[in-house]
Coordinates of C-alpha atoms in Angstrom, one line a residue:
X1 CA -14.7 56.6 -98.0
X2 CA -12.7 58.3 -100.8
X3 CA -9.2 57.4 -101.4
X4 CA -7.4 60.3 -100.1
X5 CA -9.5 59.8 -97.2
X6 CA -8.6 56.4 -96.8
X7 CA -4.8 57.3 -97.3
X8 CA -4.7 60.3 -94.8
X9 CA -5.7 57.9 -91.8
X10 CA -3.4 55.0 -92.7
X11 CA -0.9 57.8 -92.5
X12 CA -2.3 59.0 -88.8
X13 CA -2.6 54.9 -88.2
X14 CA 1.0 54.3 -88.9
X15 CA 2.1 57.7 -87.5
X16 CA 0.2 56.8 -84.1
X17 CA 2.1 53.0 -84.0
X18 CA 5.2 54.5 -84.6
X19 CA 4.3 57.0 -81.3
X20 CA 3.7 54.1 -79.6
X21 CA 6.1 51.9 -80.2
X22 CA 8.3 54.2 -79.3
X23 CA 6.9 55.2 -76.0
X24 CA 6.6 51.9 -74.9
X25 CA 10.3 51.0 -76.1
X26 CA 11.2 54.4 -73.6
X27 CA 9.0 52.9 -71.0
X28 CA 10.7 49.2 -71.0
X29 CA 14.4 51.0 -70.8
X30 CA 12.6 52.5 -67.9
X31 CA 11.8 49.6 -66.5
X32 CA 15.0 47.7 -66.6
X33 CA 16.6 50.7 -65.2
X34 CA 14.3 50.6 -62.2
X35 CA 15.4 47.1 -61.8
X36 CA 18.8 47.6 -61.6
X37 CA 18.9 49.8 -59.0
X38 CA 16.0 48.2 -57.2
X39 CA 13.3 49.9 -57.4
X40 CA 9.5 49.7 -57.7
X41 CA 8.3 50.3 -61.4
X42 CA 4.6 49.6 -62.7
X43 CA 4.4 47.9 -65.9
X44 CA 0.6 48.5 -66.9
X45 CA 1.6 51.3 -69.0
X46 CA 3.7 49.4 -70.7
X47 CA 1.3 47.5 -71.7
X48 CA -1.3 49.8 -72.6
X49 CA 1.2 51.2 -74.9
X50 CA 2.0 47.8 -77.0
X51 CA -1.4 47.0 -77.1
X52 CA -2.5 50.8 -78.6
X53 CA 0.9 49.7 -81.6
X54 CA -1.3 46.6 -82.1
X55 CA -4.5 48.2 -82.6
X56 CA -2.6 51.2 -84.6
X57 CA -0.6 47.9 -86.7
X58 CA -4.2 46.5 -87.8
X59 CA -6.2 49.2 -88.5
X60 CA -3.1 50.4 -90.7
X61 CA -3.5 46.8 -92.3
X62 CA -7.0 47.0 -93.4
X63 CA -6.9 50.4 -94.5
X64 CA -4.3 49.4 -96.8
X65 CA -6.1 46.3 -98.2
X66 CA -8.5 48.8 -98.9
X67 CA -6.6 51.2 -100.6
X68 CA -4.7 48.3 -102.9
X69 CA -8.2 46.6 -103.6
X70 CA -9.6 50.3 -104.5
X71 CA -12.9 49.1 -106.8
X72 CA -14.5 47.0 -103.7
X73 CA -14.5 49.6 -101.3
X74 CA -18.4 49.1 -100.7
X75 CA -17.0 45.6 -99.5
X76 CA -13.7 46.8 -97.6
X77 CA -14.7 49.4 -95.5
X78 CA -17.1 46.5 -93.4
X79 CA -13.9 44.4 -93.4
X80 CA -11.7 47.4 -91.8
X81 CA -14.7 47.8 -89.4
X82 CA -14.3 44.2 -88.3
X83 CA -10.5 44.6 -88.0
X84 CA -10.5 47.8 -85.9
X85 CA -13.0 45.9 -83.7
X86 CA -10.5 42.8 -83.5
X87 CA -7.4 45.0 -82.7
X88 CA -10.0 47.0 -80.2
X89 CA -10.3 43.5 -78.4
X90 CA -6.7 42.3 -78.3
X91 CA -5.6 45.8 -76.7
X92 CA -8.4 45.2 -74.1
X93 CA -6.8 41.5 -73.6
X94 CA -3.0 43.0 -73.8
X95 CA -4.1 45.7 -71.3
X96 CA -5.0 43.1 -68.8
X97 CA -2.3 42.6 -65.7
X98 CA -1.8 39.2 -66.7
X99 CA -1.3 39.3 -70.6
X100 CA 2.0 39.0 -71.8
X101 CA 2.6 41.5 -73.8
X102 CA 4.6 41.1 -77.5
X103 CA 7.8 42.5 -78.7
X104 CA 9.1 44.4 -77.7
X105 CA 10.1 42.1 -74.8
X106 CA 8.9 42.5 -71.6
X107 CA 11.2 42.8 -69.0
X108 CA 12.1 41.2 -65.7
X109 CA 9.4 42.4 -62.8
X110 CA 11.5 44.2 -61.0
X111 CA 9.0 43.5 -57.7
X112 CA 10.8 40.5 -57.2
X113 CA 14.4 41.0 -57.7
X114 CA 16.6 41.2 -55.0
X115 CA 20.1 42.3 -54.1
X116 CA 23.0 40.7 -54.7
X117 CA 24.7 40.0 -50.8
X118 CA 28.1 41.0 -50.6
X119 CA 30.1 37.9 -49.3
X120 CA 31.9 38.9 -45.9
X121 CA 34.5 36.3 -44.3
X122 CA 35.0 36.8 -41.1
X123 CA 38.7 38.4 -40.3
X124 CA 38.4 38.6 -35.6
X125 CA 36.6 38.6 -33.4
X126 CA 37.6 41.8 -31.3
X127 CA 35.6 43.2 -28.3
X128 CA 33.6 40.0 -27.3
X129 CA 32.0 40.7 -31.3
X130 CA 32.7 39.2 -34.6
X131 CA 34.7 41.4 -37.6
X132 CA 33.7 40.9 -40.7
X133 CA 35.7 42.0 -44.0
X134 CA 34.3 42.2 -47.7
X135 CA 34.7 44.3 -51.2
X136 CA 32.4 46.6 -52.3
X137 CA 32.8 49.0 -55.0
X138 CA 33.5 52.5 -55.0
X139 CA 32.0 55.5 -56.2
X140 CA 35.1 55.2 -59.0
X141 CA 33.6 51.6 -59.3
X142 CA 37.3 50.2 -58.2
X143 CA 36.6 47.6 -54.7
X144 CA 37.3 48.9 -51.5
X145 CA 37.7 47.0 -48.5
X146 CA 34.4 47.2 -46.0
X147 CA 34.9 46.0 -42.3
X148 CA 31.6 45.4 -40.3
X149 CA 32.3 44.6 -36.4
X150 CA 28.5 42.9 -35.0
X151 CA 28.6 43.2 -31.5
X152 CA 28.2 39.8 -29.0
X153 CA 24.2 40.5 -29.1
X154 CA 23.9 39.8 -32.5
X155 CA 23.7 36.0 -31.8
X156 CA 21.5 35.6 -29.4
X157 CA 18.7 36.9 -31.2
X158 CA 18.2 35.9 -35.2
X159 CA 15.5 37.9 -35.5
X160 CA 17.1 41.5 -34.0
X161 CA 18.0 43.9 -36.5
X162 CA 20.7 47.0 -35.2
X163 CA 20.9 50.3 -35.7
X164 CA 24.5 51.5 -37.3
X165 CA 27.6 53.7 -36.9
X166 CA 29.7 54.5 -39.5
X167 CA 33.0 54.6 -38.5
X168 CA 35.6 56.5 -40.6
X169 CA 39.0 56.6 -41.4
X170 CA 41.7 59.3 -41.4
X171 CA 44.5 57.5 -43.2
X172 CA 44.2 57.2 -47.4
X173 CA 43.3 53.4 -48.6
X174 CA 42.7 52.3 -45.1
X175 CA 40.2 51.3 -42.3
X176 CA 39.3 52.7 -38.5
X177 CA 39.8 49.9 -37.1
X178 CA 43.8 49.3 -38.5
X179 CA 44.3 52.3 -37.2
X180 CA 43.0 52.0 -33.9
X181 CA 42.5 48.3 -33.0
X182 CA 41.2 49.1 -29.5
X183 CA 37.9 51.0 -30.8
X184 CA 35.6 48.0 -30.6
X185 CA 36.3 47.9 -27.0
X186 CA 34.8 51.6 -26.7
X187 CA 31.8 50.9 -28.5
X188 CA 31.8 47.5 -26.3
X189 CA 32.5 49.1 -23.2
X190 CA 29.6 51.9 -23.5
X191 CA 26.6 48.4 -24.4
X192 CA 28.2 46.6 -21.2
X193 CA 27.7 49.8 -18.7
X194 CA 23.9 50.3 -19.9
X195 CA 25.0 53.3 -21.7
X196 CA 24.1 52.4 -24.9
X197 CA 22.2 50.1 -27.4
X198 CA 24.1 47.2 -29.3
X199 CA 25.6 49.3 -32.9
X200 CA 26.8 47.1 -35.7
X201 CA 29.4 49.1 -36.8
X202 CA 30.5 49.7 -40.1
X203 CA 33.8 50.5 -41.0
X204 CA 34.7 51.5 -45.2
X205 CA 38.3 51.9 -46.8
X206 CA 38.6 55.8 -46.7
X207 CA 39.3 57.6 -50.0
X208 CA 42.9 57.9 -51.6
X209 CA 44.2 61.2 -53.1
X210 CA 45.8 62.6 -50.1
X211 CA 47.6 61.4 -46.9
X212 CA 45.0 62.9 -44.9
X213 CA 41.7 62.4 -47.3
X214 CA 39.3 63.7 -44.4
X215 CA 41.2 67.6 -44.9
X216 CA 39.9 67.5 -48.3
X217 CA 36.3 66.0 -46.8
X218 CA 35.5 69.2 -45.3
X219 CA 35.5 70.8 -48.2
X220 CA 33.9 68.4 -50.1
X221 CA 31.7 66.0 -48.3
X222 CA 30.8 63.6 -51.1
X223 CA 34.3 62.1 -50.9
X224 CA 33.0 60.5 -47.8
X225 CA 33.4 57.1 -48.1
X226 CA 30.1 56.0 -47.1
X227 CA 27.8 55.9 -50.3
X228 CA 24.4 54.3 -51.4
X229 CA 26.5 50.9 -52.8
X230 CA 28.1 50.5 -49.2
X231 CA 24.6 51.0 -47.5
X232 CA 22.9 48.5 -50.1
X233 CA 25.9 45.7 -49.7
X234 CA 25.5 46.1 -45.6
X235 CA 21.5 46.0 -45.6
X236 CA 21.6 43.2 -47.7
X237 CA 24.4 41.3 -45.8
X238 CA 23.7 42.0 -42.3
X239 CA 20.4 42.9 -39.9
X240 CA 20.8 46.2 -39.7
X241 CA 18.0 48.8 -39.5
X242 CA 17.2 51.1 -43.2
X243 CA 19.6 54.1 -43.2
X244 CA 17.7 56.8 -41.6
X245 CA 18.1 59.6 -39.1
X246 CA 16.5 57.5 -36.4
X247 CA 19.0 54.9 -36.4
X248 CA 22.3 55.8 -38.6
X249 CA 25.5 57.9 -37.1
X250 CA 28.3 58.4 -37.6
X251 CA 32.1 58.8 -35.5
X252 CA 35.1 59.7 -36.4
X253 CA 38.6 59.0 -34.1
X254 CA 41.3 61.6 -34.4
X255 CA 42.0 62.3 -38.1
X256 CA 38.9 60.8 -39.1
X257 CA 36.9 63.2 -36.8
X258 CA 36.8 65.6 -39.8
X259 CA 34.9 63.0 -42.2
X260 CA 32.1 62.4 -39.7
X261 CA 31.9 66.0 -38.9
X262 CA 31.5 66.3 -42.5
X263 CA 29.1 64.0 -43.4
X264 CA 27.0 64.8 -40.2
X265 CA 26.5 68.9 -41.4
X266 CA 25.8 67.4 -45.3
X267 CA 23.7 64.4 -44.5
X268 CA 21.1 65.1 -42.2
X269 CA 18.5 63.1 -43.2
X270 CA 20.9 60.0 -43.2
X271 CA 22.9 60.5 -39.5
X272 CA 20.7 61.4 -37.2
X273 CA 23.7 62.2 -34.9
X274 CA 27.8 62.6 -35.5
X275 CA 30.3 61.9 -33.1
X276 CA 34.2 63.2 -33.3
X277 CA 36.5 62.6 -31.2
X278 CA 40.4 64.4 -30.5
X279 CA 39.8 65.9 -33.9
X280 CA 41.6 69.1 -35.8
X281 CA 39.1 70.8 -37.7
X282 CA 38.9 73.8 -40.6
X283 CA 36.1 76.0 -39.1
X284 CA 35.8 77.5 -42.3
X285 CA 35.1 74.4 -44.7
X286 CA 33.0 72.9 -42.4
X287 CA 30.8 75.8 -41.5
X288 CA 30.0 76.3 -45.7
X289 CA 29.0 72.3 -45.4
X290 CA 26.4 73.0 -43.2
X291 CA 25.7 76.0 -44.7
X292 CA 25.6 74.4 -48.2
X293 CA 23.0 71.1 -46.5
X294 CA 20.1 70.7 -48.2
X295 CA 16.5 70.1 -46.8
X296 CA 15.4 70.8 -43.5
X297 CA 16.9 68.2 -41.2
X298 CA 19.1 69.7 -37.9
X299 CA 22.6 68.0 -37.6
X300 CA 23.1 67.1 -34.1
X301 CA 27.4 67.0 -33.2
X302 CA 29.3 65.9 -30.9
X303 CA 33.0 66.8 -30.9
X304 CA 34.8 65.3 -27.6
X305 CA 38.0 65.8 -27.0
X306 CA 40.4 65.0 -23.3
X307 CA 40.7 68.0 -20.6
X308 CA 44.0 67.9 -21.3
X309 CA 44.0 68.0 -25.3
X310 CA 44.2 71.9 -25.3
X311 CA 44.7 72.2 -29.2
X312 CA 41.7 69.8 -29.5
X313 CA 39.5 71.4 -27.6
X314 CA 40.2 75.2 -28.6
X315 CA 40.2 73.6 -32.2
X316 CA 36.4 72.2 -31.1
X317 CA 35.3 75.3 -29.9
X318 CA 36.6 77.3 -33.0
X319 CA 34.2 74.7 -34.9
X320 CA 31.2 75.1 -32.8
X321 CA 31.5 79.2 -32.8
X322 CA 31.7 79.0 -36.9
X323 CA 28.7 77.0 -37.0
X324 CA 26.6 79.3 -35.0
X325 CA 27.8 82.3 -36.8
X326 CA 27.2 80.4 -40.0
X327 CA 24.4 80.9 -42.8
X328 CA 21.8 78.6 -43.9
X329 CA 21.4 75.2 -42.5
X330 CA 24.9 75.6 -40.5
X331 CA 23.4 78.3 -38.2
X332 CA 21.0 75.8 -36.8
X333 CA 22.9 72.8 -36.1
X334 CA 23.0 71.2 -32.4
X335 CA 26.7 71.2 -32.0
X336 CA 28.2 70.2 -28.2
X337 CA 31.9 69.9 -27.0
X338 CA 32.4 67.4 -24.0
X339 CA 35.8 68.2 -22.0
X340 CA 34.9 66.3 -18.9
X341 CA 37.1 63.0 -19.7
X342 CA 40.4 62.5 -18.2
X343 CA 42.7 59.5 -17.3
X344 CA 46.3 57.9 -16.9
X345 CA 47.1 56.5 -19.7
X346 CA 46.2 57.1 -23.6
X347 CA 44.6 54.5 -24.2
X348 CA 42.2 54.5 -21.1
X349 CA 41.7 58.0 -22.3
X350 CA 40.6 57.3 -26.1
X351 CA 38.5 54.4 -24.7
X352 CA 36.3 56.8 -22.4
X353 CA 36.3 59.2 -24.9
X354 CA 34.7 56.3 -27.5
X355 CA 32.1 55.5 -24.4
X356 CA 30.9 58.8 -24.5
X357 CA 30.7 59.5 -28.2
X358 CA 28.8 56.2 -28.6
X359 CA 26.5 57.2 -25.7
X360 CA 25.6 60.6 -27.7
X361 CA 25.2 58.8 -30.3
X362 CA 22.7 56.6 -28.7
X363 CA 20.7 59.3 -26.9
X364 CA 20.4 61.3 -30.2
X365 CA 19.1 58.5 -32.6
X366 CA 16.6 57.4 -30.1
X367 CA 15.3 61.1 -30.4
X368 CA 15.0 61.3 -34.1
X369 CA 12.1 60.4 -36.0
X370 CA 11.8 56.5 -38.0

C-alpha cells in the first residue's frame, strides 16, 4: 500500500474513533440522566460504541507504525493485518453484556437504583387513620410541606396497596386538612357506610403567589400543586397504587374546588375522576382547560354543592353549561352537579357533602381502565 494510501485511512481511522468516542461519551450522559430520574436505559450500545474507538485506536496505531517505518512496508502491512484482527477481537469481547467496558467510565446500571423515600413522621391520627407529614420539593425546588392521611385499613393488611385522592388546598402555603380538620371524617364516614373503598389521601402545601392560588389555577393548571416529585416521594413512601386514571382523583373543598376542577379537565390520564365541593368557579378559564387537554382521555366531574348554597350551585351549573358549549376536549367531558344534600348544621352538611364526593370518586375509578 502506497503512502498516501496508507495516510488517507489513518486519517478515516482516527476520524472514525473520534465519531465514536464521542457518541459513546453522548450515550453515557444519557445514561446517567436516565438514572436520575429512574428510568430504564440499555447500555449495549454503549458498549458497542467504546469497543468500535478501540478497534478505530489500533488500527490507527499500526497504520502509523507503518507509515514512520516507511522502507519495510512488505513487512508492516501483515503486522497491521494482525492488529486490525486483535482490535476486531477485543470489540467482539467489549461488546459482550458482561465486559466492562474502558474509559470512558461506565456508569451506574440504572436497573437497579431505587428512589430515595421521603421520611414522613407521623403528626395525628384523625378519623380512626394515621396523618403523616414530610417535605418534598417543589416545582421551584424550594420544600413544601406533604400531608398523607392512611386510613384505619392500612394496618391490617401489609401487603394492600390503595388507590389515592389528592386533596387540595385553597389558602396560599397551606394544606386541606389545616383548613378543614374535619375532612378525614368524610372520607372515613363514606369507607364505614360501604360506600366507598379505603383512599390514602394525599394532601400537598398549595402554591403561593396569591391569597387564593386556585383563582389563578384555572387559568393555568400546571400551578397545581400535585407534580411528578410529589407522586414519586408518595409511591416510594407509602403503598399506594401507580398514578393512573384507574385509581388517582382528585377533591377539592370550597376554595380548593377550583384546583381539582382544574387538574381533573388538564390531566385526564392521571385522575380518572375529580370531585368539588361548595366551590366558586370562572366558567371561562376552566372551559379553555379542558378545551386546551391533550390526548384522548374524558374527564369525569363532580361539582356538589348543599340545596341551600344557591350561589354554589348556580355557580356549578354556569361551569357545567361552559363545558358543554366548549371546544376540543372540554365539549366532551362527563360533568355532574349533585344538589340533593341538606342538613342542620355546617358541619354535618360539609361532611355529607365529602361522603358523596368520595363515593363518586369511588364509582368512577373503578370504571376506568388500569
Amino acid at each position: 500500500m502506497t503512502r498516501p494510501l496508507l495516510a488517507a485511512a489513518l486519517l478515516l481511522a482516527v476520524a472514525a474513533g473520534i465519531w465514536l468516542l464521542r457518541s459513546a461519551l453522548l450515550r453515557w450522559r444519557d445514561l446517567r440522566a436516565a438514572q436520575t430520574y429512574e428510568l430504564a436505559a440499555e447500555q449495549r450500545p454503549l458498549l458497542l460504541r467504546v469497543g468500535g474507538a478501540m478497534v478505530c485506536g489500533m488500527c490507527a496505531t499500526a497504520l502509523a507504525v507503518v507509515l514512520v517505518l516507511g522502507g519495510r512496508g512488505a513487512r508492516s502491512v501483515p503486522e497491521a493485518r494482525a492488529e486490525a484482527a486483535t482490535g476486531t477481537a477485543a470489540a467482539e469481547r467489549s461488546a459482550q453484556p458482561n465486559a466492562a467496558p474502558p474509559a470512558p467510565p461506565s456508569p451506574p446500571p440504572s436497573h437497579s437504583a431505587q428512589p430515595v423515600a421521603t421520611p414522613f413522621r407521623e403528626v395525628g391520627q384523625p378519623a380512626g387513620g394515621e396523618l403523616r407529614e414530610g417535605a418534598v420539593a417543589g416545582p421551584d425546588g424550594r420544600p413544601r410541606t406533604v400531608r398523607v392521611w392512611l386510613p384505619a385499613q392500612y394496618k391490617e393488611d401489609p401487603n394492600a396497596r390503595f388507590p389515592v385522592i389528592v386533596l387540595h388546598a385553597g389558602g396560599a402555603r397551606t394544606t386541606a386538612d389545616a383548613e378543614l380538620p374535619d375532612v378525614f371524617d368524610g372520607v372515613a364516614s363514606a369507607v364505614k357506610l360501604g360506600r366507598s373503598r379505603p383512599f390514602v389521601v394525599v394532601v400537598p402545601q398549595s402554591p403561593t403567589g396569591t391569597a387564593k392560588p386556585c383563582d389563578l389555577v384555572a387559568a393555568a393548571p400546571q400551578a397545581v400543586a400535585d407534580d411528578t416529585a410529589l407522586r414519586t416521594a408518595v409511591g416510594a413512601a407509602f403503598r399506594t397504587l401507580p398514578p393512573g386514571p384507574g385509581d388517582w382523583g382528585t377533591l377539592g373543598i370550597e376554595d380548593g374546588a377550583p384546583c381539582a376542577v382544574a387538574a381533573g379537565l388538564a390531566r385526564p390520564d392521571l385522575y380518572g375522576a375529580a370531585a368539588a365541593v361548595s366551590g366558586r368557579y370562572d366558567a371561562a378559564a376552566l372551559a379553555q382547560t379542558g378545551a386546551d387537554a391533550p390526548g384522548t382521555a374524558t374527564a369525569r366531574l363532580l361539582l356538589a354543592a348543599a340545596k341551600a348554597d344557591t350561589a354554589g350551585l348556580d355557580s356549578a351549573r354556569r361551569l357545567q353549561t361552559a363545558l358543554r358549549a366548549g371546544r376540543g376536549r372540554a365539549a366532551q367531558a362527563e360533568v355532574r352537579v349533585s344538589d340533593i344534600v341538606q342538613d342542620y348544621t355546617p358541619e354535618r352538611i360539609r361532611l355529607r357533602l365529602v361522603r358523596v364526593a368520595v363515593q363518586y370518586l369511588a364509582e368512577s375509578l373503578t370504571k376506568q381502565p388500569r
